[in-house]
Structure formats: C-alpha cells, structure tokens
C-alpha cells in the first residue's frame, strides 16, 4: 500500500516579530495558506519563537533558524529538500527576513525575487543609486563612517538633510538635521553608533506609499496610501489614509512611476510597499520594500477592496492557480484610516475613553498597550508606539477624521517619572486642539493651504489661567497638530514640576534662565520646535504676569512700537496698490507675467519664491529682476550655490533665506551665504532662540526679516515683540486664521503684563489713507 502524498508546504521564513502588528501579519499569512490546503512551517530565532506563541500555534511546524544569516537559512532548507521535505513555496512577511527568503527560494529554484535585487533595495544607498541610474528622481546621499564625513557632505550639498541607518526599519534612528550643530544629537540616535550611516538631502513634499502585489512577475497596484508623520526632526508615522485622496491624473502618474521603478529594480515576486514624495519638481521615490506596509495596512486594504486576500493572492500566483486581479484596478469604493496614540511622555496614572473606542462599530482594529502604572517613552521611532485605531468609512476624509477623533477621545493622565512633588503651586497643564478652516485659501509655490490645527496650551492654578500659549499647525509644512499637542503637553508637565516656583520666587533670581535651560535640553532631546514654542509662550506669559510686566520687558527688549506690515499676496491673487510694501509669492508657472505686471509699481517689493526657482528660472528672470530692483528677494533658488551670483546681479537688493532656517547654525549659514535671514518663531522653537539668531545677525550687519506662518493673533503678537530688532515685519499670518480685518499696521498693548495683544487703534491719517 503506497503512502499518502505529502501535502504541499509553505515555508514562512522569519515568522512574526514580537510587536502585535507583526504577529497579526504572520498569523493572517498562515491562515490564508491553510485555507488553500497548504501545510505551514515557520522559522525564526529561538527567542522570538518563544515570544510569539500565536504564530507558532497558527503553524503546523516551527523550527529555530536565524534569518539574519541568509546563507544558513538557504542551506538548512536545501538539506530538508534533500531529505524529501521540499516546500512548494517560500515566503516572508518581515522586512529583516527578505534576504533570507530570496536566498532560500533561489537555492530551491522556487518563485522569488533575485537575491541581488533584494540586497540592493535593503541597502538604502545602493537602492538610491540604482533608481537614479534608471532615471528616477533621487536626493543626493552619502555613506558616512563618522561625523567628519557627515559634516563634509553637509558642506557640499544643499540642506536640510536626513541622518538614517544604512539598513533599518520603523524610522528608528531617522532624524532631520538643518546644519552641523544638529549632527551630534542625530548621530546619538542611530541604533548602531559604530556602523556606517547615511546622510541624504531632505525631500520637501507630501509623503505617500504604494501598496501592491506581483502577478505573473508584473506589479499590480492595489492602492496609494497617504502617510501622516510626526514633524521633524523625527519621522515616525502616526497615521495612514487609504486610498490617498489624489487627483486621478496624479494617482495614475504615481502608479506608473512605481511600477516602472519596480521593474527597473528587477523585482518580480510577492508584495510590495514603495514610499515616495510628491514635490514641486515631481515624484521622488523613497524606500522600496518587498513586503506589505506596516501601520495596519494589511487590514485596511481588504476593507477597501472587499474579498482581497493579500497573501493568498501571492500563493495562488506562485502555485499556478488563477488570480482574478486585472492589470489596472478601479479606484476603491470605500476607505480606511489608521491613527496612532501619542500620549505625553511620563508615567500613566489614568486612561479614560478607551472602552468606547474599541467597541465603536466603524473600528476594524484597536489596541492600547499602556495603562495606569506604565511609563510612556519618548516618541522617537515606530517601536515607541503604544497603540492604534483603524477604522473604515465611506471616504478618505471621513476615515481620517474618525480615526483622529477616536484617538483624541482617549485621554491620558500622566506624571513626570522623576517629578518631585512641589505642592499646590505647580500649575495644571491643559492642551486643546481644534481644526480651523482658513478665511480664504493660501497658495504658495508648492502647496495650497485650506485648514490648520489650532492649539492652545494653558497653565491653570485654582481653575484660573496663569499662562497661555497659542499656535496653529499646518500639515503642509509637516506640522502635525495632534503630535505637537502631545509633545507640548508632556514637556509642559515636566517643566511645571522641574523649574517652578522654588526657583522663580527667590529675590534676585532670573525667572527666564531655568526655562531657557530646560527648553535647550528639550531641543537637544529632539522635542519639535512648534511644541517648544507653545510651551515657551505659556511659561514666559506666566513669568511675566507674575512679575507684572510684558514679556518684552521681562526679556530686556526694546518696546515694540507700531508694527508696519508687508502686504502678502499669495500666488493667483490680484496685486493691490495701497502703498504698502508688497510681499509677492512666486515660484509658479506665471512668474514672468507677474513680474512684468509689477514694473512701475511705486511700493517697495519683497519677492518670495519659496525656493521655487532653478538655475534656468533665475537666468530667464534675471533681466526682469534687475529692472524691478526689489527691496528684498526671499528664498529665490533651491541651490545655494547660485546665491553669490544673485547678490552680485542685484546689488541693491537684500537677499534673505527662510526655508529650513531653524537653528543658530542655519542662521549663520544664511548670513554667510545670502547676507540675510527670515526668522520664524515656529521654526526656531520660540522667542528665546529667535532672539539669539537676530542678535547675532545684527552684530554681523545682515538683513533681518521677522516672519510667521498662518498663525493666530496671540502667536503673531508674541513674535511682534521682536519687531524692533528687524528691518522688515512679515507678520500678517493671522488675517487668514481669524476674523481680524487686514490693516497696514498695528500696535501692541505693550504695558499689560504677560504676552501683549494686538491693538488695532488706527494710526493717525496714514492708516486711513492706506486702509485696505
């Protein structure tokens, strides 16, 4: 009697990692194999097998084999095959296991990706080089072995930059730097301080990913995902929306670019997840992966495409079974979104609202891994996430808003881990966030802004506000409102306990020095500039109120006086002729026409291209610019190497840099290369570092502009306290986020304690004549 035929086997190399998401992916992959009658065999490191019992329980067999040694895994599988235990299919769901998967499939002559192709995409600089050689846009990148090599790369290229591991995942060790002063902190965050690392040019654009599967060796796109990240310096993803809400032409261009890139990289098997940016210059490809994207995308995709089995599709294709998946899929008819919790750093004392979230009918998945007594670490990489909510909805907008709403409804009460009780005088910290539409859309060279997140941080004692900060966050600039709110709340709670009344109340004590030191430490620890500004506002407001003086007097600044404004004109809007200095936004297709229309305009001209010009643009527009002789030319070009020629061609024009100017090192670079800078408090992290930059620029005789984003009146008034130190005040951003009527100038109630408020008392005669 002959033995029963041995069932076909799936060999799942690398199993699942210890994180909940990785376990869920591995179990789903095993279940879809079992549904096809495949026997399943999982390999992984021994300790990880022991730590992931759900994965081993879902498999028929498990063996300890270290996937970090691809050759050893392939030899082990070949030995099994020689003994008659040959798998029908080799697969893997983990990033770090993909080289072992490719090597094993190649050794067994089974379907898979070429090992050399997988090694290339897993080595980030090699992948960049291959994509660039194939004609795809790529940022400049260099493999560095130490800080001196990194500094040399910074000196030879246009910043800002990103420091990252040469081989890694979950954004661990990925950090933005804006100048040499930022390098030590960035290098300290690398997972392996001894290994070579990458420094590459920062890509300024909206970030997306493309998810898909190979069928018959050809890539098939399943969806484009919009990615939401924490603001720099870190790049941790805190949410996804699928499908991305893109114009049809843009979506098609993204899909065609990605499929062409995958083909050029010689990839042909399994799943793919390709990251990219949409920039003013076009599509810039990021990292390429031959596995499904993280962030619970593996649960989101089957929701937006009902009936889809991600892993089952791969198995069917490899086994020669029919795959019902057209080359071009229609757009999904429904949407999904994921949002991560980002509670403030510290020890959790209470969590409220979680039960209502996890039982919400639209929730596809929800998890929360912290509770009372747990310590929440700093949010620096994907490994620091403490939970997520994944929802389904009819449209991408509805899904995004619902996911954010549910995450925001869960409230965390935390206390500083090292806090020492300081009595009833420690203020309570409260942060509120509200999406707020602009009064009108605002268009610049690389985006149009419609909505901002309004954040308010209050310090309360006995229910009374004793200090208050207020900013807005614009996602177009990478400013994520919920993430900033969480960062600011954690920092404010730490400062409330650490540098409080015992230090501030002593006779003769400097009330600003402890705050300055704490904020400088927060900056070194990676706390983002918008969060630091929000906290600085509240604590300086509190200190000034207690001293009975306005903030400007507390800091020893000259009285601001009347603030005369530029009249900002976004791209596409009519140019007014009211006598005010005109700040004209350029960087679009109609620049030449706009410049010609300005010939003969009597008002001083400030022209801002937002780095929208290349060398050809500058050469084409140079005669017009020379004829116009603008008072200020702001951020004219992407390449700083062109600045000396621009300054020589426009000797009467002040050239200032704005984009990416966020630290003392950046300010020194702007002064040295352009001769001027535009200081924005939201970029520098508040009035204290901005004041240092302006003081240094003044000593060097540089042109100084004081700028802003689209910010609320309180934030604008806060910045306006520095107006007396600047040549130009570009502080009209509140006219787009409030009901305040645009005016040519305003004053401050500069005698009131705390942060002054804008005072719109008309300037005699002149104000009436120039009113808009």
XYZ file of C-alpha atoms in Angstrom:
772
model
C 0.000 0.000 0.000
C 1.572 3.361 -1.064
C 1.973 6.195 1.429
C -0.385 9.162 1.270
C 1.057 12.064 -0.733
C 2.808 14.691 1.361
C 0.757 17.952 1.391
C 2.301 20.984 -0.242
C 4.110 23.211 2.240
C 4.544 26.940 2.781
C 7.848 27.820 4.432
C 7.352 31.136 6.255
C 10.849 32.428 6.980
C 11.223 34.863 9.881
C 7.746 34.208 11.282
C 6.481 37.295 13.094
C 8.177 39.803 15.360
C 7.150 40.425 18.947
C 5.039 43.513 18.174
C 1.287 42.961 17.955
C 1.157 44.127 14.336
C 3.903 41.738 13.217
C 2.189 38.815 14.938
C -1.119 39.714 13.286
C 0.504 39.837 9.826
C 2.191 36.449 10.293
C -0.965 34.769 11.604
C -3.004 36.158 8.702
C -0.409 34.884 6.215
C -0.533 31.408 7.807
C -4.333 31.312 7.880
C -4.572 32.154 4.187
C -2.101 29.364 3.425
C -4.093 26.865 5.494
C -7.268 27.879 3.638
C -5.549 26.692 0.427
C -4.641 23.329 1.868
C -1.001 24.212 2.424
C 0.918 22.768 5.311
C 2.788 25.556 7.117
C 6.284 25.612 8.570
C 7.598 28.693 10.403
C 11.242 29.507 11.074
C 12.521 32.208 13.377
C 15.091 32.847 16.042
C 14.535 30.639 19.072
C 13.813 33.518 21.450
C 11.296 35.087 19.075
C 9.510 31.768 18.527
C 9.098 31.522 22.283
C 7.827 35.109 22.495
C 5.248 34.689 19.689
C 3.104 31.679 20.673
C 0.208 32.873 18.490
C 2.378 32.448 15.395
C 3.662 29.001 16.305
C 0.119 27.933 17.198
C -1.091 29.002 13.749
C 1.614 26.900 12.029
C 1.905 23.154 11.683
C 5.638 23.161 12.472
C 8.162 25.619 13.845
C 11.973 25.464 13.694
C 14.608 27.762 15.176
C 16.666 29.099 12.251
C 18.268 32.560 12.311
C 17.041 34.512 9.262
C 19.791 37.101 9.846
C 22.103 34.583 8.147
C 20.516 34.156 4.689
C 23.061 31.563 3.568
C 22.460 29.410 6.649
C 18.700 29.540 6.112
C 19.100 28.515 2.462
C 21.474 25.639 3.388
C 19.046 24.412 6.076
C 16.126 24.444 3.625
C 18.212 22.707 0.944
C 19.089 19.971 3.442
C 15.403 19.428 4.209
C 14.640 19.307 0.495
C 17.306 16.645 0.002
C 15.540 14.579 2.664
C 12.254 14.839 0.804
C 10.816 17.801 2.708
C 10.766 20.302 -0.097
C 8.375 23.265 0.308
C 6.159 24.337 -2.554
C 6.564 27.994 -1.659
C 8.963 30.186 0.337
C 7.648 33.460 1.752
C 8.280 36.037 4.466
C 6.375 38.959 5.950
C 9.159 40.685 7.912
C 11.497 43.301 6.461
C 14.638 41.840 8.002
C 13.880 38.347 6.656
C 13.576 39.237 2.979
C 17.193 38.451 2.050
C 16.868 35.012 3.613
C 13.581 34.464 1.746
C 15.189 35.366 -1.601
C 18.304 33.270 -0.961
C 16.224 30.230 0.036
C 13.835 30.485 -2.926
C 16.816 30.792 -5.260
C 18.553 27.763 -3.727
C 15.385 25.662 -4.066
C 14.580 27.009 -7.564
C 11.199 28.264 -6.362
C 9.419 31.521 -7.287
C 11.032 34.524 -5.630
C 12.938 37.741 -6.096
C 16.592 37.677 -7.220
C 18.787 37.766 -4.095
C 20.914 40.560 -5.574
C 17.820 42.686 -6.196
C 16.654 42.256 -2.598
C 20.112 43.080 -1.220
C 20.110 46.225 -3.349
C 16.803 47.584 -2.046
C 17.678 46.613 1.522
C 20.846 48.739 1.258
C 19.330 52.198 1.024
C 22.185 53.993 -0.689
C 22.522 51.216 -3.278
C 18.798 51.432 -3.996
C 19.056 55.213 -4.424
C 21.959 54.777 -6.843
C 20.073 52.175 -8.886
C 16.963 54.333 -9.106
C 18.977 57.400 -10.096
C 20.816 55.396 -12.772
C 17.424 54.298 -14.139
C 16.325 57.921 -14.465
C 14.181 58.360 -11.344
C 14.455 61.475 -9.152
C 16.551 60.844 -6.052
C 18.080 63.044 -3.338
C 21.847 63.158 -3.019
C 23.088 60.634 -0.458
C 26.394 59.615 1.073
C 27.526 56.692 3.204
C 29.400 58.177 6.176
C 31.578 56.483 8.740
C 31.957 59.332 11.187
C 30.871 62.871 11.989
C 33.638 64.458 9.911
C 32.421 62.740 6.741
C 28.874 63.807 7.526
C 29.967 67.431 8.004
C 31.796 67.313 4.676
C 28.640 66.115 2.930
C 26.614 68.892 4.561
C 29.127 71.460 3.368
C 28.950 70.179 -0.216
C 25.167 69.917 -0.578
C 22.031 71.953 -0.048
C 20.219 71.300 3.223
C 18.354 70.391 5.198
C 19.330 66.734 5.451
C 18.281 63.423 6.991
C 20.540 61.114 9.007
C 19.459 57.464 8.993
C 20.817 53.924 9.411
C 22.024 52.284 6.222
C 19.733 49.342 6.953
C 16.784 49.695 9.301
C 13.035 49.813 9.825
C 10.299 51.650 11.779
C 12.080 55.012 11.276
C 14.460 54.064 14.086
C 17.393 56.461 14.149
C 15.993 58.624 11.327
C 16.360 62.305 12.127
C 16.324 65.607 10.261
C 19.250 67.983 10.631
C 19.348 71.569 9.455
C 23.034 72.253 9.960
C 26.268 70.974 11.549
C 25.050 71.935 15.034
C 22.303 69.294 14.757
C 24.633 66.428 13.838
C 25.748 65.280 17.321
C 22.173 64.758 18.518
C 21.216 62.970 15.279
C 24.221 60.634 15.386
C 23.472 59.830 19.016
C 20.069 58.462 17.936
C 21.493 55.886 15.475
C 20.778 52.295 16.610
C 24.380 51.225 15.947
C 26.848 54.023 16.682
C 29.735 52.050 15.155
C 28.114 51.148 11.814
C 28.261 53.294 8.659
C 25.205 55.514 8.274
C 23.565 57.629 5.596
C 23.194 61.359 5.225
C 20.894 62.420 2.419
C 19.190 65.579 1.260
C 15.816 66.159 2.891
C 12.929 65.877 0.441
C 10.279 68.543 0.970
C 6.917 67.177 -0.113
C 3.816 65.228 0.834
C 4.579 61.597 1.554
C 2.717 58.580 0.222
C 3.214 54.878 -0.240
C 2.041 52.486 -2.922
C 0.823 49.022 -1.953
C 0.637 46.140 -4.385
C 1.290 42.559 -5.401
C 3.207 40.888 -8.214
C 1.138 38.696 -10.520
C 2.935 36.738 -13.201
C 6.074 38.702 -12.364
C 4.430 42.085 -13.017
C 3.483 44.629 -10.357
C -0.218 45.336 -9.767
C -1.041 48.403 -7.681
C -3.760 47.872 -5.071
C -3.858 51.359 -3.548
C -1.953 54.557 -2.815
C -1.732 55.453 0.871
C -1.379 58.942 2.340
C 1.107 58.932 5.214
C 0.935 61.151 8.286
C 4.116 61.657 10.281
C 5.389 63.450 13.327
C 7.103 66.719 12.451
C 10.889 66.636 12.105
C 13.394 66.012 13.498
C 11.842 62.532 13.771
C 9.887 60.767 11.020
C 7.607 58.409 12.913
C 4.396 57.586 11.097
C 1.361 58.352 13.244
C -1.372 57.621 10.740
C -2.354 56.428 7.270
C -5.305 57.063 4.987
C -6.155 54.646 2.218
C -6.819 55.373 -0.575
C -4.998 58.693 -0.754
C -7.275 61.493 -1.881
C -5.372 62.372 -5.074
C -6.464 63.708 -8.463
C -6.863 60.888 -10.962
C -4.001 62.119 -13.145
C -1.654 62.316 -10.158
C -2.635 58.878 -8.910
C -2.054 57.380 -12.345
C 1.353 59.052 -12.594
C 2.316 57.720 -9.149
C 1.281 54.183 -10.082
C 3.127 54.271 -13.411
C 6.291 55.599 -11.777
C 6.270 52.948 -9.073
C 5.613 50.028 -11.409
C 8.376 51.235 -13.730
C 10.767 51.515 -10.768
C 9.969 48.006 -9.523
C 10.645 46.635 -12.992
C 13.916 48.573 -13.239
C 14.968 47.128 -9.867
C 14.310 43.585 -11.207
C 11.699 42.742 -8.559
C 9.006 40.259 -9.522
C 7.565 38.321 -6.589
C 5.352 38.750 -3.551
C 4.029 42.020 -2.177
C 5.481 45.499 -2.420
C 5.381 48.735 -0.449
C 7.073 51.733 -2.096
C 7.419 55.101 -0.387
C 7.541 58.389 -2.279
C 7.099 62.145 -2.065
C 5.126 64.496 -4.255
C 7.289 67.592 -4.593
C 7.284 70.775 -6.632
C 9.689 69.045 -9.041
C 7.603 65.871 -9.349
C 7.654 62.390 -7.851
C 10.692 61.474 -5.746
C 10.916 57.794 -4.868
C 11.851 56.757 -1.343
C 12.443 53.325 0.118
C 11.342 50.167 -1.687
C 10.188 47.058 0.186
C 9.096 43.579 -0.922
C 6.556 43.142 1.873
C 3.288 44.787 2.806
C 3.412 48.175 4.505
C 3.182 48.465 8.263
C 0.705 50.610 10.139
C -2.088 48.021 9.821
C -2.243 48.499 6.062
C -2.701 44.731 5.811
C -6.102 45.175 7.488
C -7.005 48.381 5.670
C -6.518 47.001 2.145
C -9.024 44.115 2.426
C -11.577 46.599 3.770
C -11.270 48.992 0.840
C -11.085 46.070 -1.620
C -13.579 43.505 -0.274
C -12.631 39.912 -0.959
C -8.926 40.640 -1.390
C -6.542 38.173 0.261
C -3.075 39.703 0.167
C -1.062 36.594 0.960
C -3.493 34.243 -0.726
C -3.005 36.151 -3.975
C 0.761 35.583 -3.739
C 0.280 31.874 -3.014
C -2.196 31.369 -5.862
C 0.120 33.084 -8.337
C 3.167 31.102 -7.236
C 1.279 27.812 -7.353
C -0.108 28.456 -10.813
C -3.682 28.939 -9.649
C -5.915 31.565 -11.324
C -5.673 35.081 -9.898
C -8.662 37.349 -10.501
C -6.838 40.666 -10.411
C -6.887 42.911 -13.520
C -3.749 44.757 -14.573
C -5.435 48.083 -13.751
C -7.822 48.082 -10.825
C -10.655 50.566 -10.398
C -10.393 53.051 -7.551
C -11.600 51.609 -4.213
C -15.206 52.422 -3.373
C -14.597 52.854 0.356
C -11.782 53.967 2.602
C -9.867 53.196 5.775
C -7.549 55.108 8.094
C -5.202 54.307 10.961
C -4.126 56.674 13.705
C -1.637 56.017 16.476
C -1.847 57.112 20.070
C 0.844 59.597 21.069
C 0.287 60.150 24.795
C 2.559 62.558 26.629
C 5.793 61.162 27.978
C 5.702 60.053 31.604
C 4.052 57.582 33.992
C 0.378 56.921 33.193
C -1.940 57.488 36.143
C -5.314 57.198 34.350
C -6.828 56.424 30.941
C -10.391 57.366 30.033
C -12.499 56.806 26.925
C -10.844 53.575 25.733
C -13.858 51.271 26.081
C -15.995 53.493 23.855
C -13.307 53.480 21.168
C -12.653 49.756 20.976
C -16.395 48.981 20.692
C -17.114 51.638 18.044
C -18.869 49.988 15.066
C -16.519 51.500 12.471
C -13.363 50.169 14.161
C -11.544 47.470 12.178
C -8.831 47.100 14.793
C -7.935 48.857 18.033
C -5.199 48.226 20.558
C -3.765 50.070 23.529
C -0.703 48.667 25.248
C -0.365 51.052 28.191
C -2.413 51.609 31.323
C -2.045 53.071 34.824
C 1.436 52.497 36.142
C 3.089 52.118 32.729
C 5.751 54.562 31.609
C 5.320 56.122 28.151
C 8.714 56.691 26.475
C 9.607 59.466 24.088
C 8.047 59.018 20.635
C 11.190 58.556 18.521
C 10.520 55.511 16.289
C 7.797 53.073 15.324
C 8.830 50.880 18.224
C 7.668 53.586 20.659
C 4.019 53.377 19.562
C 1.656 52.331 22.329
C -1.490 51.597 20.324
C -3.583 52.384 17.297
C -7.113 52.709 15.990
C -8.015 51.516 12.477
C -11.396 52.490 11.047
C -13.399 52.046 7.873
C -15.563 54.735 6.306
C -17.130 55.786 3.032
C -14.459 58.335 2.029
C -10.816 59.052 2.863
C -11.748 62.318 4.579
C -14.375 60.633 6.757
C -11.966 57.838 7.663
C -9.156 60.242 8.584
C -11.404 62.443 10.715
C -13.000 59.493 12.501
C -9.645 57.857 13.308
C -8.275 61.123 14.681
C -11.468 61.790 16.626
C -11.409 58.374 18.280
C -7.738 58.631 19.201
C -8.267 62.131 20.609
C -11.219 60.921 22.683
C -8.916 58.694 24.756
C -7.417 60.862 27.483
C -4.156 60.007 29.239
C -3.227 61.471 32.593
C 0.498 61.205 33.180
C 3.023 62.408 35.705
C 6.724 63.051 35.132
C 8.687 59.949 36.005
C 11.269 61.916 38.002
C 8.852 64.521 39.312
C 9.229 65.735 42.873
C 6.058 66.995 44.489
C 6.215 70.771 44.797
C 2.861 71.459 46.425
C -0.211 73.302 45.264
C 1.790 75.922 43.366
C 2.573 73.551 40.466
C 0.220 74.572 37.642
C -2.130 72.191 35.895
C -1.423 71.777 32.173
C -4.249 71.717 29.651
C -3.866 71.448 25.866
C -6.764 71.855 23.437
C -6.750 71.214 19.684
C -9.331 72.318 17.128
C -9.178 72.054 13.302
C -9.847 75.515 11.897
C -10.545 76.421 8.247
C -8.794 79.468 6.830
C -10.815 82.549 5.982
C -9.524 82.055 2.418
C -7.167 79.556 0.807
C -3.456 80.404 0.787
C -1.320 79.288 -2.165
C 2.473 79.305 -2.393
C 4.876 77.640 -4.849
C 4.462 74.054 -3.644
C 1.054 73.812 -1.958
C -2.314 75.350 -1.188
C -3.392 75.574 2.460
C -7.067 75.330 3.411
C -7.134 74.258 7.084
C -4.858 74.434 10.107
C -4.944 72.830 13.557
C -5.386 75.412 16.319
C -3.536 74.509 19.545
C -3.894 76.224 22.893
C -1.839 75.383 25.992
C -2.945 76.794 29.327
C -1.316 76.725 32.744
C -4.060 76.668 35.381
C -3.979 77.250 39.109
C -7.209 77.094 41.069
C -9.101 76.957 37.772
C -7.582 80.293 36.688
C -5.346 80.685 33.614
C -1.916 81.903 34.750
C -0.043 81.333 31.481
C -1.168 80.704 27.933
C 0.372 79.770 24.597
C -1.384 79.550 21.248
C -0.185 78.401 17.811
C -1.538 76.746 14.690
C -0.106 73.692 12.936
C -0.151 73.264 9.181
C 0.287 69.709 7.867
C 1.600 71.089 4.572
C 4.757 72.099 6.424
C 4.927 68.762 8.237
C 3.371 70.237 11.382
C 1.029 67.591 12.783
C -1.394 69.071 15.314
C -2.104 66.006 17.497
C 1.581 65.089 17.663
C 2.592 68.651 18.593
C -0.139 68.745 21.243
C 1.142 65.522 22.803
C 4.766 66.703 22.729
C 3.877 70.095 24.201
C 1.742 68.608 26.958
C 4.493 66.213 28.027
C 7.129 68.959 28.017
C 4.879 71.413 29.882
C 4.144 68.877 32.615
C 7.844 68.214 33.057
C 8.665 71.926 33.237
C 5.788 72.641 35.610
C 7.377 70.341 38.177
C 11.061 70.811 37.373
C 11.612 74.564 37.032
C 8.899 76.028 39.161
C 8.222 78.429 41.971
C 11.003 77.377 44.308
C 13.446 78.593 41.653
C 11.446 81.536 40.357
C 10.365 83.051 43.617
C 13.715 83.862 45.183
C 14.702 87.509 45.367
C 17.031 88.447 42.530
C 16.560 85.108 40.735
C 16.372 85.204 36.950
C 12.890 83.858 36.079
C 13.931 83.141 32.486
C 17.203 81.231 32.993
C 15.685 77.918 34.251
C 13.136 77.970 31.430
C 15.819 78.667 28.829
C 17.948 75.785 30.115
C 15.003 73.388 30.168
C 13.966 74.318 26.628
C 17.522 73.950 25.332
C 17.618 70.472 26.862
C 14.260 69.672 25.241
C 15.653 70.756 21.878
C 18.702 68.539 22.355
C 16.370 65.665 23.267
C 14.519 66.116 19.974
C 11.348 67.909 21.054
C 9.997 69.686 17.963
C 10.196 73.460 17.540
C 6.399 74.094 17.405
C 5.887 72.248 20.702
C 8.774 74.151 22.315
C 7.341 77.471 21.123
C 3.900 76.646 22.515
C 5.378 75.727 25.899
C 7.750 78.707 25.932
C 4.826 81.073 25.286
C 2.819 79.720 28.210
C 5.696 79.773 30.692
C 7.040 83.186 29.665
C 3.484 84.531 29.811
C 3.216 83.142 33.344
C 6.583 84.543 34.426
C 5.784 87.989 33.005
C 2.336 88.073 34.656
C 3.896 87.222 37.995
C 6.480 89.953 37.507
C 3.749 92.410 36.477
C 5.480 93.294 33.176
C 5.019 92.457 29.482
C 7.204 89.684 28.084
C 9.299 92.107 26.022
C 10.272 93.987 29.184
C 10.971 90.722 31.054
C 13.448 89.842 28.293
C 15.025 93.312 28.149
C 13.824 94.005 24.602
C 13.142 97.474 23.178
C 9.477 98.493 23.249
C 7.951 97.104 20.028
C 6.193 100.303 18.959
C 3.994 100.215 15.884
C 4.441 97.163 13.641
C 4.318 98.099 9.948
C 3.295 95.125 7.834
C 4.062 93.806 4.415
C 1.034 93.044 2.267
C 1.373 89.336 1.469
C -0.091 88.325 -1.897
C -0.431 84.533 -2.386
C 0.005 83.044 -5.861
C -3.059 83.613 -8.005
C -4.441 86.651 -6.160
C -4.746 90.170 -7.511
C -1.945 92.536 -6.588
C -3.220 95.554 -4.605
C -1.774 99.050 -4.887
C -2.327 100.553 -1.452
C 1.159 101.953 -0.891
C 2.229 99.183 1.482
C 5.358 97.128 0.786
C 4.172 94.156 -1.275
C 5.316 90.646 -0.482
C 4.615 88.734 -3.688
C 4.596 84.931 -3.601
C 6.302 83.465 -6.669
C 7.543 80.067 -7.750
C 4.713 79.255 -10.155
C 4.296 78.991 -13.916
C 3.218 82.644 -14.259
C 6.222 84.263 -12.555
C 7.379 86.158 -15.630
C 3.910 87.590 -16.210
C 3.608 88.591 -12.541
C 6.991 90.302 -12.546
C 6.136 92.247 -15.696
C 2.935 93.444 -14.063
C 4.991 94.897 -11.208
C 7.081 97.180 -13.406
C 6.386 100.732 -12.365
C 4.635 99.812 -9.102
C 5.645 102.526 -6.592
C 5.512 100.307 -3.475
C 8.625 98.532 -2.170
C 8.714 94.948 -3.441
C 9.530 91.844 -1.429
C 9.596 88.830 -3.761
C 9.370 85.351 -2.225
C 9.883 82.328 -4.494
C 9.919 79.780 -1.635
C 12.952 78.150 -3.286
C 10.817 77.635 -6.390
C 13.485 78.577 -8.970
C 16.218 76.526 -10.538
C 19.203 77.845 -12.463
C 17.239 78.191 -15.730
C 14.434 80.074 -13.965
C 16.923 82.505 -12.468
C 18.681 83.111 -15.790
C 15.329 83.673 -17.528
C 14.018 86.068 -14.891
C 17.266 87.898 -14.097
C 16.747 90.840 -16.504
C 13.267 91.488 -15.114
C 14.502 91.263 -11.537
C 17.348 93.647 -12.255
C 14.869 96.125 -13.729
C 12.492 95.784 -10.773
C 15.308 96.080 -8.202
C 13.191 94.606 -5.377
C 13.906 95.647 -1.825
C 14.087 92.002 -0.727
C 14.437 88.707 -2.572
C 13.472 85.838 -0.288
C 14.447 82.191 -0.839
C 14.894 82.631 -4.579
C 16.540 79.324 -5.526
C 16.838 75.720 -4.459
C 20.620 75.630 -4.956
C 22.519 77.911 -2.525
C 25.494 77.851 -4.901
C 23.590 80.386 -7.048
C 23.311 82.956 -4.249
C 26.646 84.764 -4.847
C 25.697 85.396 -8.481
C 22.238 86.612 -7.455
C 23.669 89.019 -4.904
C 26.148 90.336 -7.463
C 23.400 90.840 -10.059
C 21.125 92.663 -7.580
C 23.466 94.843 -5.502
C 20.666 96.972 -4.041
C 18.506 94.028 -3.039
C 18.618 92.303 0.339
C 18.639 88.524 -0.150
C 17.257 86.548 2.787
C 16.809 82.835 3.434
C 13.740 81.408 5.136
C 13.020 77.746 4.316
C 14.992 75.444 6.607
C 16.420 78.256 8.756
C 15.695 76.877 12.218
C 18.875 76.847 14.327
C 21.830 79.040 15.170
C 23.875 77.104 12.611
C 21.234 77.712 9.932
C 21.141 81.408 10.765
C 24.911 81.646 10.427
C 24.688 79.878 7.067
C 22.003 82.300 5.841
C 24.015 85.329 6.922
C 27.195 83.978 5.367
C 25.761 82.881 2.012
C 22.841 85.243 1.429
C 23.551 88.153 3.730
C 20.161 87.939 5.418
C 17.602 85.727 7.071
C 13.906 85.478 7.840
C 13.307 84.354 11.420
C 10.108 82.467 12.229
C 9.484 81.523 15.839
C 7.679 78.317 14.887
C 10.851 77.121 13.186
C 13.301 78.210 15.891
C 11.196 76.977 18.809
C 10.212 80.291 20.344
C 11.277 83.818 21.094
C 14.442 82.928 23.052
C 16.330 81.099 20.253
C 14.925 83.542 17.676
C 16.287 86.440 19.720
C 19.740 84.844 19.795
C 19.702 84.458 15.982
C 18.578 88.047 15.405
C 21.153 89.436 17.830
C 23.955 87.616 16.017
C 22.636 88.741 12.619
C 22.504 92.351 13.829
C 26.107 92.202 15.001
C 27.127 90.964 11.533
C 25.190 93.651 9.687
C 22.826 91.196 7.992
C 19.360 91.930 6.630
C 16.707 90.754 9.101
C 13.103 89.871 8.443
C 10.639 88.687 11.093
C 8.198 86.200 9.588
C 5.382 83.863 10.513
C 3.235 81.029 9.285
C -0.558 81.208 9.229
C -0.855 81.727 12.981
C -3.413 83.042 15.497
C -3.257 86.667 16.710
C -1.690 85.726 20.053
C 1.242 83.979 18.348
C 1.661 86.915 15.963
C 1.711 89.399 18.872
C 4.237 87.204 20.652
C 6.583 87.378 17.643
C 5.911 91.111 17.150
C 7.791 91.836 20.367
C 10.954 91.310 18.267
C 9.872 93.726 15.519
C 12.143 96.480 16.829
C 15.174 94.311 16.007
C 14.252 93.721 12.356
C 14.293 95.569 9.046
C 11.017 94.052 7.828
C 7.986 92.601 9.647
C 6.080 89.944 7.738
C 3.527 89.381 10.498
C 0.126 89.243 8.836
C -0.465 85.475 9.048
C -3.368 85.885 11.479
C -5.555 87.527 8.834
C -6.120 84.049 7.311
C -6.990 82.291 10.597
C -9.049 84.918 12.426
C -11.785 87.445 11.753
C -9.336 90.336 12.185
C -9.595 92.785 9.281
C -6.325 93.232 7.336
C -4.637 96.567 8.114
C -1.301 98.131 7.120
C 0.000 98.303 10.694
C -0.926 97.653 14.278
C 0.319 98.266 17.777
C 0.607 96.111 20.885
C -0.938 96.711 24.308
C 2.669 96.735 25.402
C 2.147 97.748 29.041
C -0.117 94.851 30.008
C 1.586 92.029 31.969
C 2.261 88.833 30.058
C 2.103 88.408 26.290
C 0.886 91.642 24.680
C -2.175 91.598 22.466
C -2.581 93.240 19.100
C -4.157 96.707 19.325
C -5.895 97.963 16.187
C -6.183 101.644 17.103
C -5.784 103.477 13.786
C -2.576 105.284 13.009
C -3.482 108.949 12.530
C -4.218 109.933 8.912
C -1.810 107.429 7.371
C -3.803 104.377 8.467
C -6.994 105.749 6.942
C -5.291 106.561 3.661
C -3.704 103.132 3.357
C -6.580 101.039 4.677
C -7.462 98.018 2.596
